[in-house]
């Protein structure tokens, strides 16, 4: 076991049974002109974590541990986009509309791709998801079962929407979950902070949180 100095207490994981899930590091959430901005958000906060997410992915690649990338997106005919999702609120552009990076949140369009710095490499998994959670209507459950993993680490955006939803889904399915604090971000600083606290409250009711440095230190310690 490798033990990470985490909150609310140490997170121990078997290195042969861990995977990283990187949630929705897509241009549509992180760059101007995409879905995040059409919802009225300042997207600049999210770009700042790209190097940290990259360092986390590098650690998993160096160890040969599985990396799973998710993308929130929809089919070009919107058949997997509930009208309730598309019509919600009063965004400048709705899902499927033409934006600066192609059709908003549509599979195959430039905006729906993962940012260049974090593109998956051969052998990594990419899970396309129509919802906020990565377990709903996807092949993620089958991938995790095939891998035989019991412990998951999480990164990506946004902390309180797709990351938290997926962590809760994973928690209910029996996984032990660690969120890497500086590898996740929200459009709202207060929501990120609240989410970190919610996750680890009540004796890790949803999971644990730790900075990337704590994971790196634990992995280095286990190697020496
Ligand atoms: N709007 C927002 O905060 N997030 C999303 O719509 N999707 C994800 O979090 N990926």
Short mmCIF file of N, CA and C in Angstrom, two decimals, residues 27-211:
data_model
loop_
_atom_site.label_atom_id
_atom_site.label_comp_id
_atom_site.label_asym_id
_atom_site.label_seq_id
_atom_site.Cartn_x
_atom_site.Cartn_y
_atom_site.Cartn_z
N UNK A 27 -11.74 22.14 -24.11
CA UNK A 27 -11.68 23.55 -24.52
C UNK A 27 -13.00 24.26 -24.23
N UNK A 28 -14.13 23.57 -24.37
CA UNK A 28 -15.43 24.21 -24.14
C UNK A 28 -15.61 24.71 -22.71
N UNK A 29 -14.88 24.15 -21.77
CA UNK A 29 -14.98 24.63 -20.39
C UNK A 29 -13.86 25.60 -20.03
N UNK A 30 -12.71 25.46 -20.71
CA UNK A 30 -11.49 26.13 -20.26
C UNK A 30 -11.12 27.34 -21.10
N UNK A 31 -11.55 27.35 -22.37
CA UNK A 31 -11.15 28.43 -23.26
C UNK A 31 -12.33 29.37 -23.55
N UNK A 32 -12.04 30.64 -23.87
CA UNK A 32 -13.12 31.58 -24.21
C UNK A 32 -13.90 31.11 -25.44
N UNK A 33 -15.20 31.40 -25.46
CA UNK A 33 -16.02 31.07 -26.62
C UNK A 33 -16.71 29.73 -26.54
N UNK A 34 -16.51 29.02 -25.44
CA UNK A 34 -17.09 27.69 -25.30
C UNK A 34 -18.31 27.66 -24.39
N UNK A 35 -18.68 26.44 -23.98
CA UNK A 35 -19.88 26.23 -23.17
C UNK A 35 -19.81 27.00 -21.85
N UNK A 36 -18.67 26.90 -21.17
CA UNK A 36 -18.53 27.55 -19.86
C UNK A 36 -18.80 29.04 -19.94
N UNK A 37 -18.25 29.65 -20.98
CA UNK A 37 -18.44 31.11 -21.12
C UNK A 37 -19.88 31.43 -21.52
N UNK A 38 -20.51 30.60 -22.35
CA UNK A 38 -21.90 30.90 -22.74
C UNK A 38 -22.83 30.85 -21.54
N UNK A 39 -22.42 30.10 -20.50
CA UNK A 39 -23.24 30.05 -19.28
C UNK A 39 -23.03 31.29 -18.41
N UNK A 40 -22.12 32.16 -18.83
CA UNK A 40 -21.91 33.40 -18.09
C UNK A 40 -20.69 33.36 -17.17
N UNK A 41 -19.85 32.36 -17.33
CA UNK A 41 -18.71 32.20 -16.42
C UNK A 41 -17.45 32.87 -16.95
N UNK A 42 -16.58 33.27 -16.02
CA UNK A 42 -15.21 33.69 -16.33
C UNK A 42 -14.38 32.42 -16.36
N UNK A 43 -13.91 32.04 -17.56
CA UNK A 43 -13.24 30.73 -17.70
C UNK A 43 -11.76 30.77 -17.31
N UNK A 44 -11.23 31.96 -17.03
CA UNK A 44 -9.78 32.06 -16.82
C UNK A 44 -9.29 31.29 -15.60
N UNK A 45 -10.14 31.11 -14.60
CA UNK A 45 -9.73 30.38 -13.39
C UNK A 45 -9.32 28.94 -13.74
N UNK A 46 -9.98 28.35 -14.74
CA UNK A 46 -9.79 26.92 -14.99
C UNK A 46 -8.47 26.62 -15.68
N UNK A 47 -8.03 27.56 -16.54
CA UNK A 47 -6.81 27.32 -17.30
C UNK A 47 -5.59 27.17 -16.38
N UNK A 48 -5.68 27.81 -15.22
CA UNK A 48 -4.54 27.83 -14.31
C UNK A 48 -4.14 26.44 -13.79
N UNK A 49 -5.06 25.49 -13.79
CA UNK A 49 -4.71 24.17 -13.23
C UNK A 49 -4.13 23.23 -14.27
N UNK A 50 -4.13 23.64 -15.55
CA UNK A 50 -3.67 22.72 -16.61
C UNK A 50 -2.29 22.13 -16.30
N UNK A 51 -1.29 22.94 -15.90
CA UNK A 51 0.03 22.34 -15.62
C UNK A 51 0.00 21.31 -14.48
N UNK A 52 -0.81 21.57 -13.45
CA UNK A 52 -0.88 20.63 -12.32
C UNK A 52 -1.56 19.33 -12.75
N UNK A 53 -2.62 19.46 -13.54
CA UNK A 53 -3.27 18.24 -14.05
C UNK A 53 -2.26 17.47 -14.92
N UNK A 54 -1.47 18.21 -15.71
CA UNK A 54 -0.46 17.56 -16.54
C UNK A 54 0.57 16.81 -15.70
N UNK A 55 0.99 17.41 -14.60
CA UNK A 55 1.98 16.75 -13.73
C UNK A 55 1.39 15.50 -13.08
N UNK A 56 0.11 15.56 -12.73
CA UNK A 56 -0.57 14.39 -12.15
C UNK A 56 -0.65 13.26 -13.18
N UNK A 57 -1.04 13.61 -14.40
CA UNK A 57 -1.10 12.59 -15.46
C UNK A 57 0.29 12.01 -15.70
N UNK A 58 1.31 12.86 -15.69
CA UNK A 58 2.69 12.38 -15.90
C UNK A 58 3.09 11.37 -14.84
N UNK A 59 2.68 11.62 -13.60
CA UNK A 59 3.01 10.67 -12.52
C UNK A 59 2.38 9.30 -12.81
N UNK A 60 1.11 9.30 -13.19
CA UNK A 60 0.43 8.03 -13.50
C UNK A 60 1.10 7.35 -14.70
N UNK A 61 1.46 8.13 -15.72
CA UNK A 61 2.12 7.54 -16.89
C UNK A 61 3.47 6.93 -16.50
N UNK A 62 4.20 7.64 -15.66
CA UNK A 62 5.52 7.14 -15.25
C UNK A 62 5.41 5.82 -14.48
N UNK A 63 4.33 5.71 -13.71
CA UNK A 63 4.14 4.48 -12.92
C UNK A 63 3.46 3.38 -13.73
N UNK A 64 2.92 3.72 -14.89
CA UNK A 64 2.19 2.72 -15.68
C UNK A 64 0.80 2.45 -15.12
N UNK A 65 0.26 3.39 -14.34
CA UNK A 65 -1.09 3.25 -13.79
C UNK A 65 -2.11 3.80 -14.79
N UNK A 66 -3.32 3.24 -14.82
CA UNK A 66 -4.30 3.63 -15.84
C UNK A 66 -4.76 5.09 -15.71
N UNK A 67 -4.94 5.71 -16.87
CA UNK A 67 -5.46 7.08 -16.94
C UNK A 67 -6.73 7.04 -17.80
N UNK A 68 -7.80 7.62 -17.24
CA UNK A 68 -9.09 7.69 -17.94
C UNK A 68 -9.47 9.17 -18.06
N UNK A 69 -9.70 9.60 -19.29
CA UNK A 69 -10.13 10.98 -19.54
C UNK A 69 -11.63 10.95 -19.84
N UNK A 70 -12.37 11.92 -19.30
CA UNK A 70 -13.77 12.02 -19.69
C UNK A 70 -14.00 13.30 -20.48
N UNK A 71 -15.07 13.26 -21.28
CA UNK A 71 -15.48 14.45 -22.05
C UNK A 71 -17.00 14.54 -21.97
N UNK A 72 -17.49 15.70 -21.54
CA UNK A 72 -18.94 15.92 -21.58
C UNK A 72 -19.27 16.38 -23.00
N UNK A 73 -20.10 15.61 -23.69
CA UNK A 73 -20.43 15.99 -25.06
C UNK A 73 -21.70 15.27 -25.52
N UNK A 74 -22.14 15.65 -26.70
CA UNK A 74 -23.39 15.10 -27.23
C UNK A 74 -23.24 14.74 -28.70
N UNK A 75 -24.11 13.84 -29.16
CA UNK A 75 -24.14 13.45 -30.57
C UNK A 75 -24.58 14.66 -31.41
N UNK A 76 -24.11 14.74 -32.67
CA UNK A 76 -24.48 15.86 -33.54
C UNK A 76 -25.99 16.06 -33.68
N UNK A 77 -26.77 14.97 -33.60
CA UNK A 77 -28.23 15.13 -33.72
C UNK A 77 -28.90 15.38 -32.37
N UNK A 78 -28.07 15.54 -31.32
CA UNK A 78 -28.56 15.86 -29.97
C UNK A 78 -29.47 14.78 -29.38
N UNK A 79 -29.43 13.58 -29.97
CA UNK A 79 -30.34 12.53 -29.50
C UNK A 79 -30.04 12.12 -28.05
N UNK A 80 -28.82 12.42 -27.58
CA UNK A 80 -28.48 12.07 -26.19
C UNK A 80 -28.48 13.30 -25.28
N UNK A 81 -29.08 14.39 -25.75
CA UNK A 81 -29.14 15.61 -24.94
C UNK A 81 -30.59 15.88 -24.55
N UNK A 82 -30.92 15.68 -23.29
CA UNK A 82 -32.31 15.92 -22.90
C UNK A 82 -32.68 17.38 -23.13
N UNK A 83 -33.87 17.65 -23.70
CA UNK A 83 -34.30 19.05 -23.86
C UNK A 83 -34.17 19.84 -22.56
N UNK A 84 -34.41 19.22 -21.44
CA UNK A 84 -34.31 19.92 -20.16
C UNK A 84 -32.91 20.48 -19.94
N UNK A 85 -31.89 19.78 -20.47
CA UNK A 85 -30.51 20.26 -20.34
C UNK A 85 -30.25 21.38 -21.35
N UNK A 86 -30.66 21.18 -22.58
CA UNK A 86 -30.38 22.15 -23.64
C UNK A 86 -31.12 23.47 -23.42
N UNK A 87 -32.32 23.40 -22.91
CA UNK A 87 -33.18 24.60 -22.83
C UNK A 87 -33.07 25.33 -21.50
N UNK A 88 -32.29 24.77 -20.57
CA UNK A 88 -32.16 25.37 -19.23
C UNK A 88 -31.56 26.76 -19.30
N UNK A 89 -32.14 27.70 -18.58
CA UNK A 89 -31.54 29.02 -18.40
C UNK A 89 -31.58 29.86 -19.67
N UNK A 90 -30.67 30.84 -19.69
CA UNK A 90 -30.67 31.79 -20.81
C UNK A 90 -29.23 32.02 -21.31
N UNK A 91 -28.56 30.95 -21.74
CA UNK A 91 -27.17 31.11 -22.19
C UNK A 91 -27.11 31.88 -23.50
N UNK A 92 -25.92 32.44 -23.80
CA UNK A 92 -25.74 33.15 -25.08
C UNK A 92 -25.88 32.16 -26.23
N UNK A 93 -25.30 30.97 -26.05
CA UNK A 93 -25.40 29.90 -27.04
C UNK A 93 -25.79 28.63 -26.30
N UNK A 94 -26.64 27.84 -26.94
CA UNK A 94 -27.05 26.58 -26.32
C UNK A 94 -26.22 25.42 -26.89
N UNK A 95 -26.27 24.29 -26.20
CA UNK A 95 -25.60 23.08 -26.69
C UNK A 95 -26.08 22.82 -28.12
N UNK A 96 -25.10 22.61 -29.02
CA UNK A 96 -25.43 22.35 -30.42
C UNK A 96 -25.38 23.58 -31.30
N UNK A 97 -25.41 24.78 -30.69
CA UNK A 97 -25.32 26.01 -31.50
C UNK A 97 -23.89 26.21 -31.99
N UNK A 98 -23.76 27.00 -33.07
CA UNK A 98 -22.42 27.29 -33.62
C UNK A 98 -21.73 28.34 -32.77
N UNK A 99 -20.53 28.00 -32.29
CA UNK A 99 -19.75 28.94 -31.50
C UNK A 99 -18.38 29.14 -32.11
N UNK A 100 -17.52 29.81 -31.36
CA UNK A 100 -16.18 30.15 -31.86
C UNK A 100 -15.32 28.90 -32.09
N UNK A 101 -15.64 27.80 -31.39
CA UNK A 101 -14.86 26.55 -31.54
C UNK A 101 -15.74 25.43 -32.08
N UNK A 102 -16.66 25.80 -32.98
CA UNK A 102 -17.56 24.80 -33.55
C UNK A 102 -18.83 24.71 -32.73
N UNK A 103 -19.61 23.67 -32.98
CA UNK A 103 -20.90 23.53 -32.27
C UNK A 103 -20.63 23.21 -30.80
N UNK A 104 -21.31 23.94 -29.94
CA UNK A 104 -21.09 23.85 -28.49
C UNK A 104 -21.33 22.42 -27.99
N UNK A 105 -20.27 21.85 -27.37
CA UNK A 105 -20.35 20.56 -26.66
C UNK A 105 -20.80 19.38 -27.54
N UNK A 106 -20.50 19.48 -28.85
CA UNK A 106 -20.85 18.38 -29.75
C UNK A 106 -19.60 17.55 -30.05
N UNK A 107 -19.75 16.24 -29.92
CA UNK A 107 -18.65 15.31 -30.18
C UNK A 107 -18.01 15.57 -31.53
N UNK A 108 -16.68 15.65 -31.56
CA UNK A 108 -15.97 15.85 -32.81
C UNK A 108 -15.67 17.31 -33.12
N UNK A 109 -16.34 18.24 -32.47
CA UNK A 109 -16.09 19.67 -32.70
C UNK A 109 -14.86 20.10 -31.90
N UNK A 110 -14.19 21.15 -32.37
CA UNK A 110 -12.93 21.57 -31.74
C UNK A 110 -13.11 21.89 -30.26
N UNK A 111 -14.22 22.55 -29.92
CA UNK A 111 -14.42 22.95 -28.53
C UNK A 111 -14.63 21.78 -27.59
N UNK A 112 -15.10 20.68 -28.11
CA UNK A 112 -15.38 19.52 -27.25
C UNK A 112 -14.14 18.67 -26.99
N UNK A 113 -13.02 19.02 -27.68
CA UNK A 113 -11.78 18.27 -27.47
C UNK A 113 -11.11 18.66 -26.16
N UNK A 114 -10.30 17.76 -25.67
CA UNK A 114 -9.47 18.03 -24.49
C UNK A 114 -8.40 19.05 -24.90
N UNK A 115 -8.03 19.94 -23.97
CA UNK A 115 -7.03 20.97 -24.30
C UNK A 115 -5.73 20.30 -24.76
N UNK A 116 -5.04 20.99 -25.66
CA UNK A 116 -3.85 20.40 -26.30
C UNK A 116 -2.84 19.84 -25.31
N UNK A 117 -2.63 20.56 -24.20
CA UNK A 117 -1.58 20.17 -23.25
C UNK A 117 -1.88 18.86 -22.53
N UNK A 118 -3.14 18.42 -22.58
CA UNK A 118 -3.53 17.24 -21.79
C UNK A 118 -4.10 16.12 -22.66
N UNK A 119 -3.82 16.16 -23.95
CA UNK A 119 -4.42 15.15 -24.84
C UNK A 119 -4.04 13.73 -24.42
N UNK A 120 -4.98 12.83 -24.48
CA UNK A 120 -4.69 11.42 -24.13
C UNK A 120 -3.63 10.84 -25.06
N UNK A 121 -2.88 9.88 -24.56
CA UNK A 121 -1.93 9.16 -25.40
C UNK A 121 -2.43 7.73 -25.59
N UNK A 122 -1.79 7.04 -26.51
CA UNK A 122 -2.21 5.67 -26.83
C UNK A 122 -2.23 4.82 -25.55
N UNK A 123 -3.29 4.04 -25.42
CA UNK A 123 -3.41 3.17 -24.26
C UNK A 123 -4.25 3.77 -23.15
N UNK A 124 -4.53 5.07 -23.23
CA UNK A 124 -5.39 5.69 -22.22
C UNK A 124 -6.85 5.63 -22.67
N UNK A 125 -7.73 5.70 -21.71
CA UNK A 125 -9.16 5.59 -22.00
C UNK A 125 -9.79 6.96 -22.14
N UNK A 126 -10.74 7.08 -23.07
CA UNK A 126 -11.51 8.31 -23.22
C UNK A 126 -12.99 7.93 -23.12
N UNK A 127 -13.67 8.52 -22.15
CA UNK A 127 -15.08 8.23 -21.91
C UNK A 127 -15.91 9.46 -22.27
N UNK A 128 -16.78 9.34 -23.26
CA UNK A 128 -17.69 10.42 -23.61
C UNK A 128 -18.96 10.27 -22.79
N UNK A 129 -19.40 11.37 -22.21
CA UNK A 129 -20.55 11.28 -21.31
C UNK A 129 -21.56 12.39 -21.59
N UNK A 130 -22.84 12.05 -21.61
CA UNK A 130 -23.87 13.05 -21.87
C UNK A 130 -24.31 13.80 -20.63
N UNK A 131 -23.92 13.30 -19.46
CA UNK A 131 -24.36 13.93 -18.21
C UNK A 131 -23.21 14.55 -17.46
N UNK A 132 -23.48 14.97 -16.26
CA UNK A 132 -22.44 15.53 -15.40
C UNK A 132 -21.63 14.40 -14.77
N UNK A 133 -22.29 13.33 -14.37
CA UNK A 133 -21.59 12.17 -13.82
C UNK A 133 -21.05 11.29 -14.93
N UNK A 134 -19.87 10.67 -14.68
CA UNK A 134 -19.23 9.84 -15.71
C UNK A 134 -19.72 8.40 -15.71
N UNK A 135 -20.56 8.03 -14.74
CA UNK A 135 -21.07 6.66 -14.70
C UNK A 135 -22.38 6.51 -15.47
N UNK A 136 -23.09 7.63 -15.67
CA UNK A 136 -24.41 7.58 -16.33
C UNK A 136 -24.25 7.46 -17.84
N UNK A 137 -24.81 6.38 -18.42
CA UNK A 137 -24.87 6.19 -19.87
C UNK A 137 -23.49 6.18 -20.52
N UNK A 138 -22.53 5.55 -19.85
CA UNK A 138 -21.17 5.44 -20.41
C UNK A 138 -20.62 4.03 -20.19
N UNK A 139 -19.43 3.79 -20.77
CA UNK A 139 -18.78 2.50 -20.55
C UNK A 139 -17.77 2.56 -19.39
N UNK A 140 -17.81 3.61 -18.59
CA UNK A 140 -16.87 3.70 -17.46
C UNK A 140 -17.01 2.52 -16.48
N UNK A 141 -18.23 2.12 -16.09
CA UNK A 141 -18.32 0.97 -15.17
C UNK A 141 -17.61 -0.27 -15.71
N UNK A 142 -17.77 -0.54 -17.01
CA UNK A 142 -17.14 -1.73 -17.61
C UNK A 142 -15.62 -1.58 -17.64
N UNK A 143 -15.14 -0.37 -17.94
CA UNK A 143 -13.68 -0.13 -17.96
C UNK A 143 -13.09 -0.39 -16.58
N UNK A 144 -13.74 0.13 -15.55
CA UNK A 144 -13.21 -0.03 -14.19
C UNK A 144 -13.26 -1.49 -13.75
N UNK A 145 -14.32 -2.18 -14.17
CA UNK A 145 -14.41 -3.60 -13.82
C UNK A 145 -13.30 -4.39 -14.51
N UNK A 146 -13.07 -4.10 -15.78
CA UNK A 146 -11.99 -4.79 -16.52
C UNK A 146 -10.64 -4.52 -15.88
N UNK A 147 -10.42 -3.27 -15.45
CA UNK A 147 -9.13 -2.92 -14.84
C UNK A 147 -8.98 -3.55 -13.45
N UNK A 148 -10.11 -3.83 -12.81
CA UNK A 148 -10.06 -4.42 -11.48
C UNK A 148 -9.59 -3.44 -10.41
N UNK A 149 -9.85 -2.15 -10.62
CA UNK A 149 -9.37 -1.16 -9.65
C UNK A 149 -10.37 -0.99 -8.50
N UNK A 150 -9.83 -0.57 -7.38
CA UNK A 150 -10.65 -0.35 -6.18
C UNK A 150 -10.53 1.10 -5.67
N UNK A 151 -9.47 1.77 -6.12
CA UNK A 151 -9.18 3.13 -5.65
C UNK A 151 -9.07 4.07 -6.85
N UNK A 152 -9.71 5.22 -6.74
CA UNK A 152 -9.70 6.18 -7.84
C UNK A 152 -9.15 7.52 -7.36
N UNK A 153 -8.41 8.16 -8.25
CA UNK A 153 -8.00 9.55 -8.00
C UNK A 153 -8.66 10.42 -9.04
N UNK A 154 -9.02 11.63 -8.62
CA UNK A 154 -9.80 12.53 -9.47
C UNK A 154 -9.12 13.87 -9.66
N UNK A 155 -9.29 14.39 -10.90
CA UNK A 155 -8.85 15.74 -11.25
C UNK A 155 -9.86 16.27 -12.25
N UNK A 156 -9.76 17.57 -12.56
CA UNK A 156 -10.57 18.11 -13.64
C UNK A 156 -11.56 19.17 -13.22
N UNK A 157 -12.49 19.45 -14.14
CA UNK A 157 -13.42 20.55 -13.93
C UNK A 157 -14.86 20.11 -14.21
N UNK A 158 -15.84 20.82 -13.60
CA UNK A 158 -15.62 21.73 -12.50
C UNK A 158 -15.80 20.97 -11.19
N UNK A 159 -15.18 21.48 -10.15
CA UNK A 159 -15.13 20.73 -8.90
C UNK A 159 -16.52 20.34 -8.40
N UNK A 160 -17.44 21.32 -8.40
CA UNK A 160 -18.74 21.04 -7.76
C UNK A 160 -19.76 20.45 -8.72
N UNK A 161 -19.46 20.44 -10.02
CA UNK A 161 -20.43 19.90 -10.97
C UNK A 161 -19.98 18.49 -11.39
N UNK A 162 -19.19 18.38 -12.46
CA UNK A 162 -18.90 17.04 -12.97
C UNK A 162 -17.96 16.23 -12.08
N UNK A 163 -17.03 16.89 -11.40
CA UNK A 163 -16.10 16.13 -10.55
C UNK A 163 -16.85 15.57 -9.34
N UNK A 164 -17.59 16.46 -8.67
CA UNK A 164 -18.28 15.99 -7.47
C UNK A 164 -19.35 14.94 -7.81
N UNK A 165 -20.09 15.18 -8.89
CA UNK A 165 -21.13 14.20 -9.28
C UNK A 165 -20.50 12.83 -9.51
N UNK A 166 -19.39 12.82 -10.24
CA UNK A 166 -18.74 11.53 -10.55
C UNK A 166 -18.16 10.89 -9.30
N UNK A 167 -17.60 11.69 -8.40
CA UNK A 167 -17.07 11.11 -7.16
C UNK A 167 -18.19 10.48 -6.32
N UNK A 168 -19.33 11.14 -6.30
CA UNK A 168 -20.46 10.58 -5.54
C UNK A 168 -20.94 9.27 -6.18
N UNK A 169 -20.99 9.26 -7.51
CA UNK A 169 -21.38 8.02 -8.20
C UNK A 169 -20.39 6.89 -7.88
N UNK A 170 -19.10 7.24 -7.89
CA UNK A 170 -18.06 6.24 -7.61
C UNK A 170 -18.15 5.75 -6.17
N UNK A 171 -18.41 6.68 -5.27
CA UNK A 171 -18.51 6.34 -3.85
C UNK A 171 -19.64 5.34 -3.62
N UNK A 172 -20.78 5.57 -4.28
CA UNK A 172 -21.92 4.67 -4.11
C UNK A 172 -21.64 3.30 -4.72
N UNK A 173 -20.68 3.23 -5.62
CA UNK A 173 -20.34 1.95 -6.24
C UNK A 173 -19.18 1.25 -5.52
N UNK A 174 -18.75 1.81 -4.41
CA UNK A 174 -17.78 1.12 -3.56
C UNK A 174 -16.33 1.46 -3.78
N UNK A 175 -16.05 2.49 -4.57
CA UNK A 175 -14.65 2.88 -4.77
C UNK A 175 -14.21 3.82 -3.66
N UNK A 176 -12.91 3.79 -3.37
CA UNK A 176 -12.27 4.74 -2.45
C UNK A 176 -11.68 5.85 -3.31
N UNK A 177 -12.05 7.09 -3.00
CA UNK A 177 -11.78 8.20 -3.91
C UNK A 177 -10.94 9.29 -3.28
N UNK A 178 -9.89 9.70 -4.01
CA UNK A 178 -9.05 10.82 -3.58
C UNK A 178 -9.12 11.92 -4.64
N UNK A 179 -9.53 13.12 -4.22
CA UNK A 179 -9.55 14.28 -5.11
C UNK A 179 -8.25 15.07 -4.92
N UNK A 180 -7.56 15.32 -6.03
CA UNK A 180 -6.32 16.10 -5.96
C UNK A 180 -6.69 17.59 -5.99
N UNK A 181 -6.46 18.24 -4.86
CA UNK A 181 -7.04 19.58 -4.61
C UNK A 181 -6.61 20.62 -5.64
N UNK A 182 -5.32 20.62 -6.00
CA UNK A 182 -4.84 21.66 -6.92
C UNK A 182 -4.93 21.22 -8.38
N UNK A 183 -5.55 20.07 -8.63
CA UNK A 183 -5.77 19.60 -10.00
C UNK A 183 -7.26 19.64 -10.34
N UNK A 184 -8.01 20.42 -9.57
CA UNK A 184 -9.43 20.62 -9.88
C UNK A 184 -9.75 22.09 -9.67
N UNK A 185 -10.76 22.59 -10.38
CA UNK A 185 -11.11 24.01 -10.23
C UNK A 185 -12.57 24.22 -10.60
N UNK A 186 -13.09 25.33 -10.06
CA UNK A 186 -14.46 25.75 -10.32
C UNK A 186 -14.44 27.17 -10.85
N UNK A 187 -15.52 27.58 -11.50
CA UNK A 187 -15.67 28.99 -11.88
C UNK A 187 -15.88 29.86 -10.64
N UNK A 188 -16.20 29.20 -9.51
CA UNK A 188 -16.51 29.91 -8.26
C UNK A 188 -15.59 29.39 -7.16
N UNK A 189 -14.69 30.25 -6.66
CA UNK A 189 -13.75 29.81 -5.64
C UNK A 189 -14.47 29.24 -4.43
N UNK A 190 -15.56 29.86 -4.04
CA UNK A 190 -16.28 29.41 -2.84
C UNK A 190 -16.88 28.02 -3.05
N UNK A 191 -17.32 27.73 -4.28
CA UNK A 191 -17.90 26.41 -4.55
C UNK A 191 -16.82 25.32 -4.49
N UNK A 192 -15.62 25.64 -5.00
CA UNK A 192 -14.54 24.66 -4.91
C UNK A 192 -14.25 24.35 -3.44
N UNK A 193 -14.09 25.40 -2.66
CA UNK A 193 -13.76 25.20 -1.24
C UNK A 193 -14.85 24.40 -0.54
N UNK A 194 -16.11 24.77 -0.81
CA UNK A 194 -17.22 24.06 -0.17
C UNK A 194 -17.23 22.58 -0.57
N UNK A 195 -16.92 22.33 -1.83
CA UNK A 195 -16.94 20.94 -2.32
C UNK A 195 -15.84 20.11 -1.64
N UNK A 196 -14.63 20.69 -1.54
CA UNK A 196 -13.55 19.95 -0.86
C UNK A 196 -14.00 19.60 0.56
N UNK A 197 -14.62 20.56 1.23
CA UNK A 197 -15.04 20.32 2.61
C UNK A 197 -16.16 19.30 2.70
N UNK A 198 -17.11 19.38 1.75
CA UNK A 198 -18.22 18.41 1.75
C UNK A 198 -17.74 16.99 1.54
N UNK A 199 -16.78 16.84 0.62
CA UNK A 199 -16.31 15.50 0.26
C UNK A 199 -15.68 14.81 1.47
N UNK A 200 -14.85 15.57 2.20
CA UNK A 200 -14.08 14.94 3.28
C UNK A 200 -14.75 15.04 4.64
N UNK A 201 -15.93 15.69 4.71
CA UNK A 201 -16.63 15.83 5.99
C UNK A 201 -17.14 14.47 6.47
N UNK A 202 -17.52 14.43 7.70
CA UNK A 202 -18.18 13.25 8.28
C UNK A 202 -17.33 11.99 8.08
N UNK A 203 -16.00 12.14 8.26
CA UNK A 203 -15.13 10.96 8.15
C UNK A 203 -14.99 10.47 6.72
N UNK A 204 -14.81 11.40 5.77
CA UNK A 204 -14.65 11.05 4.35
C UNK A 204 -15.93 10.43 3.79
N UNK A 205 -17.03 11.16 3.95
CA UNK A 205 -18.35 10.63 3.54
C UNK A 205 -18.39 10.35 2.04
N UNK A 206 -17.66 11.16 1.25
CA UNK A 206 -17.57 10.91 -0.20
C UNK A 206 -16.15 10.48 -0.58
N UNK A 207 -15.15 10.97 0.14
CA UNK A 207 -13.77 10.63 -0.18
C UNK A 207 -12.79 11.51 0.54
N UNK A 208 -11.56 11.50 0.03
CA UNK A 208 -10.44 12.20 0.64
C UNK A 208 -9.99 13.32 -0.30
N UNK A 209 -9.24 14.29 0.23
CA UNK A 209 -8.59 15.29 -0.62
C UNK A 209 -7.14 15.45 -0.18
N UNK A 210 -6.28 15.76 -1.16
CA UNK A 210 -4.86 16.01 -0.87
C UNK A 210 -4.28 16.80 -2.03
N UNK A 211 -3.26 17.61 -1.75
CA UNK A 211 -2.57 18.29 -2.86
C UNK A 211 -1.70 17.31 -3.64
#
